[in-house]
Coordinates of C-alpha atoms (C1' of nucleotides) in Angstrom, one line a residue:
Chain A
X1179 CA 0.1 -0.1 -0.1
X1180 CA 1.2 3.5 -1.0
X1181 CA 2.4 5.7 1.7
X1182 CA 1.8 9.4 1.7
X1183 CA 5.1 9.9 0.9
X1184 CA 5.1 8.0 -2.1
X1185 CA 1.8 9.4 -3.3
X1186 CA 3.5 13.0 -2.7
X1187 CA 6.5 11.8 -4.7
X1188 CA 4.2 10.2 -7.8
X1189 CA 2.4 13.6 -8.0
X1190 CA 5.5 15.8 -8.0
X1191 CA 7.5 13.4 -10.5
X1192 CA 4.2 13.6 -12.8
X1193 CA 4.2 17.5 -12.7
X1194 CA 7.9 17.7 -13.1
X1195 CA 7.1 15.7 -16.6
X1196 CA 4.2 17.9 -17.6
X1197 CA 6.4 20.9 -16.8
X1198 CA 8.8 19.7 -19.4
X1199 CA 6.2 19.4 -21.9
X1200 CA 5.2 22.9 -21.2
X1201 CA 8.5 24.4 -21.7
X1202 CA 9.1 24.7 -18.1
X1203 CA 12.0 22.5 -16.5
X1204 CA 11.6 19.4 -14.8
X1205 CA 12.9 20.6 -11.5
X1206 CA 10.9 23.9 -11.6
X1207 CA 7.9 22.0 -11.9
X1208 CA 8.8 19.7 -9.1
X1209 CA 9.9 22.4 -6.6
X1210 CA 6.5 24.1 -7.3
X1211 CA 4.5 20.7 -7.0
X1212 CA 6.6 20.2 -3.8
X1213 CA 5.7 23.8 -2.2
X1214 CA 2.0 23.3 -3.6
X1215 CA 1.4 20.2 -1.8
X1216 CA 3.4 21.4 1.4
X1217 CA 1.3 22.9 4.3
X1218 CA 3.9 25.1 5.4
X1219 CA 6.6 27.0 3.7
X1220 CA 9.8 24.9 3.1
X1221 CA 13.6 26.3 2.9
X1222 CA 16.2 25.5 0.4
X1223 CA 17.6 22.8 2.2
X1224 CA 14.4 20.9 2.9
X1225 CA 13.8 21.4 -1.0
X1226 CA 17.0 19.8 -1.7
X1227 CA 16.6 17.1 0.3
X1228 CA 13.0 16.2 -0.5
X1229 CA 13.9 16.3 -4.0
X1230 CA 17.7 15.2 -4.0
X1231 CA 18.6 17.8 -6.1
X1232 CA 21.7 20.2 -5.6
X1233 CA 21.8 23.5 -3.6
X1234 CA 22.2 25.5 -7.0
X1235 CA 19.7 23.8 -8.7
X1236 CA 17.3 24.6 -6.0
X1237 CA 18.4 28.3 -6.0
X1238 CA 17.4 28.8 -9.8
X1239 CA 14.4 26.8 -9.9
X1240 CA 13.4 29.3 -7.1
X1241 CA 14.5 32.0 -8.7
X1242 CA 12.4 31.3 -12.3
X1243 CA 9.4 30.3 -10.2
X1244 CA 9.7 33.9 -8.2
X1245 CA 10.1 35.6 -11.6
X1246 CA 7.0 33.9 -12.8
X1247 CA 5.1 35.1 -9.7
X1248 CA 4.2 31.7 -8.6
X1249 CA 6.6 31.4 -5.7
X1250 CA 7.0 34.2 -2.8
X1251 CA 10.1 34.2 -0.6
X1252 CA 9.0 34.6 3.5
X1253 CA 11.5 36.2 5.7
X1254 CA 10.9 34.8 8.9
X1255 CA 11.7 36.6 12.3
X1256 CA 14.5 35.1 14.0
X1257 CA 15.3 32.8 11.3
X1258 CA 18.6 33.1 9.3
X1259 CA 17.3 31.4 6.2
X1260 CA 14.6 32.1 3.7
X1261 CA 11.5 30.3 3.4
X1262 CA 9.5 29.7 0.2
X1263 CA 5.9 29.4 -0.2
X1264 CA 3.8 28.9 -3.6
X1265 CA 0.2 30.3 -4.6
X1266 CA -2.3 27.9 -3.5
X1267 CA -5.2 28.7 -5.3
X1268 CA -5.5 26.5 -8.6
X1269 CA -7.6 29.0 -10.4
X1270 CA -5.2 32.1 -9.6
X1271 CA -2.3 29.8 -10.4
X1272 CA -3.6 29.0 -13.6
X1273 CA -4.1 32.9 -14.1
X1274 CA -0.5 33.4 -13.5
X1275 CA 0.6 30.6 -15.8
X1276 CA -1.6 32.0 -18.6
X1277 CA -0.2 35.4 -18.0
X1278 CA 3.4 34.4 -18.1
X1279 CA 3.2 32.1 -20.9
X1280 CA 1.4 34.9 -23.0
X1281 CA 4.2 37.2 -22.3
X1282 CA 6.8 34.7 -23.3
X1283 CA 5.0 33.0 -26.2
X1284 CA 2.1 34.9 -27.6
X1285 CA 3.4 38.5 -27.4
X1286 CA 6.8 37.8 -29.5
X1287 CA 4.9 35.7 -31.9
X1288 CA 2.3 38.5 -32.6
X1289 CA 5.1 40.9 -32.9
X1290 CA 6.8 39.0 -35.3
X1291 CA 3.7 38.3 -37.5
X1292 CA 2.9 42.1 -37.3
X1293 CA 6.3 42.8 -38.6
X1294 CA 6.0 40.3 -41.5
X1295 CA 3.0 41.7 -42.6
X1296 CA 4.3 45.1 -42.7
X1297 CA 7.2 43.8 -44.7
X1298 CA 5.0 41.9 -47.0
X1299 CA 3.1 45.0 -47.7
X1300 CA 5.5 47.2 -48.4
X1301 CA 6.9 44.4 -51.2
X1302 CA 5.5 44.4 -54.7
X1303 CA 2.1 42.8 -54.5
X1304 CA 2.9 40.7 -57.4
X1305 CA 4.2 37.8 -55.6
X1306 CA 3.4 36.5 -52.1
X1307 CA -0.4 36.7 -52.1
X1308 CA -1.1 33.3 -50.2
X1309 CA 1.6 34.1 -47.7
X1310 CA 0.0 37.5 -47.0
X1311 CA -3.2 35.7 -46.4
X1312 CA -2.0 33.0 -44.3
X1313 CA 0.1 35.1 -42.1
X1314 CA -3.0 37.5 -41.5
X1315 CA -5.1 34.7 -40.5
X1316 CA -2.5 33.6 -38.1
X1317 CA -2.2 37.2 -36.9
X1318 CA -5.9 37.5 -36.4
X1319 CA -6.0 34.0 -34.6
X1320 CA -3.5 35.1 -31.9
X1321 CA -4.9 38.5 -31.8
X1322 CA -8.5 37.2 -30.8
X1323 CA -6.9 34.8 -28.4
X1324 CA -5.2 37.8 -26.5
X1325 CA -8.8 39.8 -26.7
X1326 CA -10.4 36.6 -24.9
X1327 CA -7.3 36.4 -22.5
X1328 CA -7.8 40.1 -21.5
X1329 CA -11.6 39.8 -21.1
X1330 CA -10.9 36.9 -19.0
X1331 CA -8.2 38.0 -16.8
X1332 CA -10.5 41.1 -15.6
X1333 CA -12.9 38.3 -14.0
X1334 CA -12.6 37.0 -10.5
X1335 CA -10.5 33.7 -10.7
X1336 CA -13.4 30.9 -10.8
X1337 CA -16.1 33.0 -12.5
X1338 CA -14.1 32.0 -15.7
X1339 CA -16.0 28.6 -15.4
X1340 CA -19.4 30.1 -14.6
X1341 CA -18.8 32.4 -17.6
X1342 CA -18.2 29.8 -20.1
X1343 CA -21.0 28.0 -18.4
X1344 CA -23.3 30.7 -19.1
X1345 CA -22.0 31.3 -22.9
X1346 CA -22.8 27.6 -23.8
X1347 CA -26.3 27.7 -22.1
X1348 CA -27.0 30.9 -24.2
X1349 CA -25.5 29.4 -27.0
X1350 CA -27.8 26.2 -26.9
X1351 CA -30.9 28.4 -26.3
X1352 CA -30.3 30.3 -29.1
X1353 CA -29.5 27.8 -32.0
Chain B
X756 CA 14.7 45.4 -47.9
X757 CA 13.1 41.9 -47.3
X758 CA 12.4 39.3 -50.0
X759 CA 9.4 37.2 -49.9
X760 CA 11.9 34.1 -49.0
X761 CA 13.4 35.9 -46.1
X762 CA 10.1 36.7 -44.5
X763 CA 9.0 33.3 -45.0
X764 CA 12.2 31.9 -43.4
X765 CA 11.5 34.1 -40.3
X766 CA 8.2 33.1 -39.8
X767 CA 9.1 29.4 -40.2
X768 CA 12.3 29.9 -37.5
X769 CA 10.1 31.8 -35.0
X770 CA 7.4 29.1 -35.5
X771 CA 10.0 26.4 -34.7
X772 CA 11.4 28.4 -31.6
X773 CA 7.6 28.5 -30.4
X774 CA 7.1 24.4 -31.1
X775 CA 9.9 23.9 -28.9
X776 CA 8.5 25.9 -25.9
X777 CA 5.1 24.0 -26.6
X778 CA 6.7 20.3 -26.4
X779 CA 6.7 20.0 -30.2
X780 CA 10.1 19.6 -31.5
X781 CA 11.6 22.5 -33.5
X782 CA 11.5 20.3 -37.2
X783 CA 8.3 19.3 -36.8
X784 CA 6.9 22.8 -36.3
X785 CA 9.2 24.3 -39.0
X786 CA 7.8 21.8 -41.2
X787 CA 4.2 22.6 -40.3
X788 CA 4.9 26.2 -41.0
X789 CA 6.4 25.6 -44.3
X790 CA 3.2 23.7 -45.2
X791 CA 1.0 26.1 -43.6
X792 CA 2.7 29.0 -46.0
X793 CA 2.6 27.0 -49.2
X794 CA 0.2 27.3 -51.8
X795 CA 0.6 24.0 -53.2
X796 CA 1.4 20.7 -51.7
X797 CA 5.3 19.8 -51.3
X798 CA 6.9 16.6 -51.3
X799 CA 9.7 15.2 -48.9
X800 CA 12.4 16.5 -51.3
X801 CA 11.5 20.0 -51.5
X802 CA 10.8 20.2 -47.5
X803 CA 14.4 18.9 -47.1
X804 CA 15.8 21.4 -49.4
X805 CA 13.9 24.5 -48.1
X806 CA 14.5 23.8 -44.5
X807 CA 18.2 22.3 -45.2
X808 CA 17.4 19.0 -43.1
X809 CA 18.2 15.2 -43.8
X810 CA 15.6 13.2 -45.4
X811 CA 15.1 11.1 -42.4
X812 CA 14.5 14.1 -40.3
X813 CA 11.7 15.1 -42.8
X814 CA 10.2 11.8 -42.6
X815 CA 9.9 11.7 -39.0
X816 CA 8.7 15.2 -38.7
X817 CA 5.8 14.4 -41.2
X818 CA 4.9 11.2 -39.5
X819 CA 4.5 12.7 -36.4
X820 CA 2.3 15.9 -38.0
X821 CA 0.1 13.2 -39.3
X822 CA -0.2 11.4 -36.3
X823 CA -1.4 14.8 -34.7
X824 CA -3.9 15.1 -37.7
X825 CA -2.5 18.4 -38.9
X826 CA -0.8 17.0 -42.0
X827 CA -2.3 14.7 -45.0
X828 CA -0.5 12.8 -47.5
X829 CA -1.5 13.1 -51.2
X830 CA -0.9 10.5 -53.5
X831 CA -1.2 12.6 -56.8
X832 CA -1.8 10.2 -59.8
X833 CA 1.1 9.6 -62.2
X834 CA 3.5 11.0 -59.5
X835 CA 5.6 8.5 -58.0
X836 CA 6.5 10.5 -54.9
X837 CA 4.1 11.8 -52.1
X838 CA 3.1 15.1 -51.3
X839 CA 2.2 16.7 -48.2
X840 CA -0.3 19.3 -47.1
X841 CA -1.3 21.1 -44.1
X842 CA -4.6 22.3 -42.6
X843 CA -5.2 25.7 -43.6
X844 CA -7.9 27.1 -41.6
X845 CA -6.3 28.6 -38.6
X846 CA -9.2 27.7 -36.2
X847 CA -9.4 24.1 -37.2
X848 CA -5.6 24.0 -36.8
X849 CA -6.2 25.6 -33.1
X850 CA -8.7 22.9 -32.5
X851 CA -6.5 20.0 -33.6
X852 CA -3.7 21.0 -31.4
X853 CA -5.7 21.5 -28.4
X854 CA -7.3 18.1 -28.8
X855 CA -4.0 16.5 -29.1
X856 CA -2.5 18.5 -26.5
X857 CA -5.5 17.3 -24.1
X858 CA -4.9 13.8 -25.1
X859 CA -1.4 13.7 -24.6
X860 CA -0.7 15.9 -21.6
X861 CA -4.2 16.7 -19.7
X862 CA -5.7 13.1 -19.7
X863 CA -2.8 11.3 -18.2
X864 CA -2.6 14.2 -15.5
X865 CA -6.3 13.5 -14.7
X866 CA -6.0 9.7 -14.6
X867 CA -2.6 10.1 -12.1
X868 CA -4.6 12.8 -10.0
X869 CA -7.7 10.5 -9.8
X870 CA -5.3 7.4 -8.7
X871 CA -3.7 9.4 -6.1
X872 CA -6.9 10.6 -4.6
X873 CA -8.0 7.0 -4.7
X874 CA -5.0 5.9 -2.8
X875 CA -5.1 8.8 -0.5
X876 CA -8.6 7.9 0.6
X877 CA -8.2 4.3 1.0
X878 CA -5.2 5.6 3.9
X879 CA -5.6 6.5 7.3
X880 CA -7.4 9.8 7.5
X881 CA -5.0 11.0 10.2
X882 CA -2.2 12.5 8.1
X883 CA -2.3 13.8 4.6
X884 CA -5.3 16.3 4.9
X885 CA -3.7 19.1 3.3
X886 CA -2.3 16.8 0.7
X887 CA -5.9 15.6 -0.2
X888 CA -7.3 19.0 -0.5
X889 CA -4.9 20.2 -2.8
X890 CA -4.8 17.4 -4.9
X891 CA -8.7 17.5 -5.1
X892 CA -8.4 21.0 -6.1
X893 CA -6.1 20.2 -8.8
X894 CA -8.1 17.6 -9.9
X895 CA -11.5 20.0 -10.1
X896 CA -9.5 22.3 -12.0
X897 CA -8.5 19.9 -14.6
X898 CA -11.9 18.4 -15.0
X899 CA -13.2 21.9 -15.1
X900 CA -11.0 22.5 -17.8
X901 CA -12.2 19.1 -20.0
X902 CA -15.8 19.9 -19.4
X903 CA -15.4 23.4 -21.1
X904 CA -13.0 21.7 -23.8
X905 CA -15.8 19.6 -24.7
X906 CA -18.5 21.8 -24.8
X907 CA -16.3 24.0 -27.0
X908 CA -15.2 21.2 -29.1
X909 CA -19.0 20.5 -30.3
X910 CA -19.0 24.2 -31.5
X911 CA -18.2 24.9 -35.1
X912 CA -14.5 26.3 -35.5
X913 CA -14.9 30.2 -35.4
X914 CA -17.9 30.4 -33.4
X915 CA -15.7 29.9 -30.4
X916 CA -14.8 33.5 -30.6
X917 CA -18.6 34.6 -30.9
X918 CA -19.4 32.6 -27.7
X919 CA -16.9 33.9 -25.4
X920 CA -17.9 37.5 -26.9
X921 CA -21.2 36.4 -25.9
X922 CA -20.5 35.4 -22.6
X923 CA -18.5 38.5 -21.8
X924 CA -21.4 40.7 -22.9
X925 CA -23.8 38.7 -20.8
X926 CA -21.8 38.8 -17.9
X927 CA -21.0 42.8 -17.8
X928 CA -24.8 43.2 -18.4
X929 CA -25.7 41.1 -15.2
X930 CA -23.2 42.4 -13.1
Chain C
dC244 C1' 36.8 43.1 11.8
dT245 C1' 35.8 38.1 11.6
dA246 C1' 33.2 33.9 11.5
dA247 C1' 29.4 31.7 10.7
dG248 C1' 25.1 30.7 7.9
dC249 C1' 23.0 30.8 4.4
dT250 C1' 22.4 32.2 -1.1
dT251 C1' 23.7 32.8 -5.7
dT252 C1' 26.4 31.9 -9.7
dC253 C1' 28.4 29.7 -13.2
dA254 C1' 32.0 26.6 -15.8
dG255 C1' 32.0 22.1 -16.7
dA256 C1' 29.9 17.2 -16.5
dA257 C1' 25.9 14.6 -17.4
dT258 C1' 21.9 13.8 -19.4
dT259 C1' 18.4 14.2 -22.6
dT260 C1' 16.7 15.0 -27.0
dA261 C1' 17.2 15.8 -31.9
dT262 C1' 19.4 14.8 -36.5
dT263 C1' 22.0 12.5 -39.6
dG264 C1' 22.8 9.1 -43.1
dA265 C1' 23.5 4.3 -44.6
dA266 C1' 20.8 0.5 -45.0
dA267 C1' 16.7 -1.9 -45.4
dG268 C1' 11.5 -1.6 -47.4
dC269 C1' 8.4 -1.2 -50.5
dA270 C1' 5.9 -0.3 -54.7
dT271 C1' 5.9 0.5 -59.7
dG272 C1' 6.8 -0.7 -64.3
dA273 C1' 9.9 -2.7 -67.7
Chain D
dT230 C1' 12.5 -11.0 -62.3
dC231 C1' 15.3 -6.8 -61.4
dA232 C1' 16.1 -2.1 -61.5
dT233 C1' 14.1 2.6 -60.1
dG234 C1' 12.9 6.0 -57.3
dC235 C1' 11.0 6.9 -53.5
dT236 C1' 10.2 6.3 -47.9
dT237 C1' 11.2 4.5 -43.5
dT238 C1' 13.9 3.1 -39.6
dC239 C1' 17.4 3.4 -36.5
dA240 C1' 22.1 3.4 -34.5
dA241 C1' 25.7 6.5 -34.3
dT242 C1' 26.3 11.3 -33.4
dA243 C1' 25.6 16.0 -32.4
dA244 C1' 23.4 19.6 -30.2
dA245 C1' 20.8 21.4 -26.6
dT246 C1' 19.4 21.5 -22.0
dT247 C1' 20.0 20.8 -17.3
dC248 C1' 22.3 19.8 -13.0
dT249 C1' 26.2 20.1 -10.0
dG250 C1' 29.6 21.6 -6.5
dA251 C1' 33.0 24.7 -5.7
dA252 C1' 33.8 29.5 -5.3
dA253 C1' 32.3 34.0 -4.5
dG254 C1' 28.5 37.0 -2.4
dC255 C1' 25.8 38.6 1.0
dT256 C1' 24.3 39.6 5.9
dT257 C1' 23.9 39.2 10.7
dA258 C1' 26.3 38.5 15.3
dG259 C1' 29.7 38.5 18.4

DNA sequence: CTAAGCTTTCAGAATTTATTGAAAGCATGA
DNA sequence: TCATGCTTTCAATAAATTCTGAAAGCTTAG
């Protein structure tokens, strides 16, 4: 029979694998999972021991997680060492991840596509018709995504679900 | 001034980089971009030359793209070699990518979380309270995602946008 | 000021992932 | 049947990414 620690380990390892599929490195995702499942904040040493990784690796993973806004550093008075904790609400967590991925992936892509369109438009219109059309389609796709993202971002965390539920009900009703 | 080929190359290279951030390999994403921007189907040879990659690499990238359902093989009569083309509608493309990523990333995660919950529940309820709660939260989060995904999947490609527009308008109106 | 206790940095090592290219496979047509 | 023209496979290699650990950096206490 599985012990609590074994179950935690399984979740942490799986989260790590998912992380690497998501362009987040394995360790970073593992540290995140560990903190997410931990009732209290942990210090670098504890993370090191739990995950059996080096001090340097812990330091880098934490730096990255902090820069994403997923982890916060806690100064506990009387304590010399720093403690770390993570956002515990899954919806808020999801929103943070969406925000960061948009910033790192979608925004640069939109810039690139806009640039390409501008260049194509200043070119002789004889060639590149199809390319112009397809790049414009891609651009519209991403821009629409950003629109939707912005609207959703303004909502309270878990109202997103209700919102979509409403949308689908309205749709069903009206079609 | 940039030529058409330079612009295409820029888009293809960027798409390749995005691919690797998305757990899709660089070459696979590049081949996809090349076909997406190409008015006519291309054969393996043409892809090889355009992207300056080996025959084997082209073959593997195409196999993967076909297994995702993003690329189709065309037998042109009278022609010995095979031609390849890709889904050209961006919304359909987005839906295919969503479907595949769900299958490869979300479904296994949900299974893992359900398994963990089952194991936690069959354990002594004295310890693991916090872990149980957090794993359940994660599970709910993913399951909600799947619900929404399924509802959206049933819609026509670009009605998704209108749908969300509606939802947001309803929301604004009622709050 | 120095020591102690902790964190960060980063060059090199280890690991993982992607790519090549030669060989094998497969279909067509002579 | 064999040759031709193409595709696929996969072991070896190359490239990219991640991780380690020793050294340097902070900060606080004495």
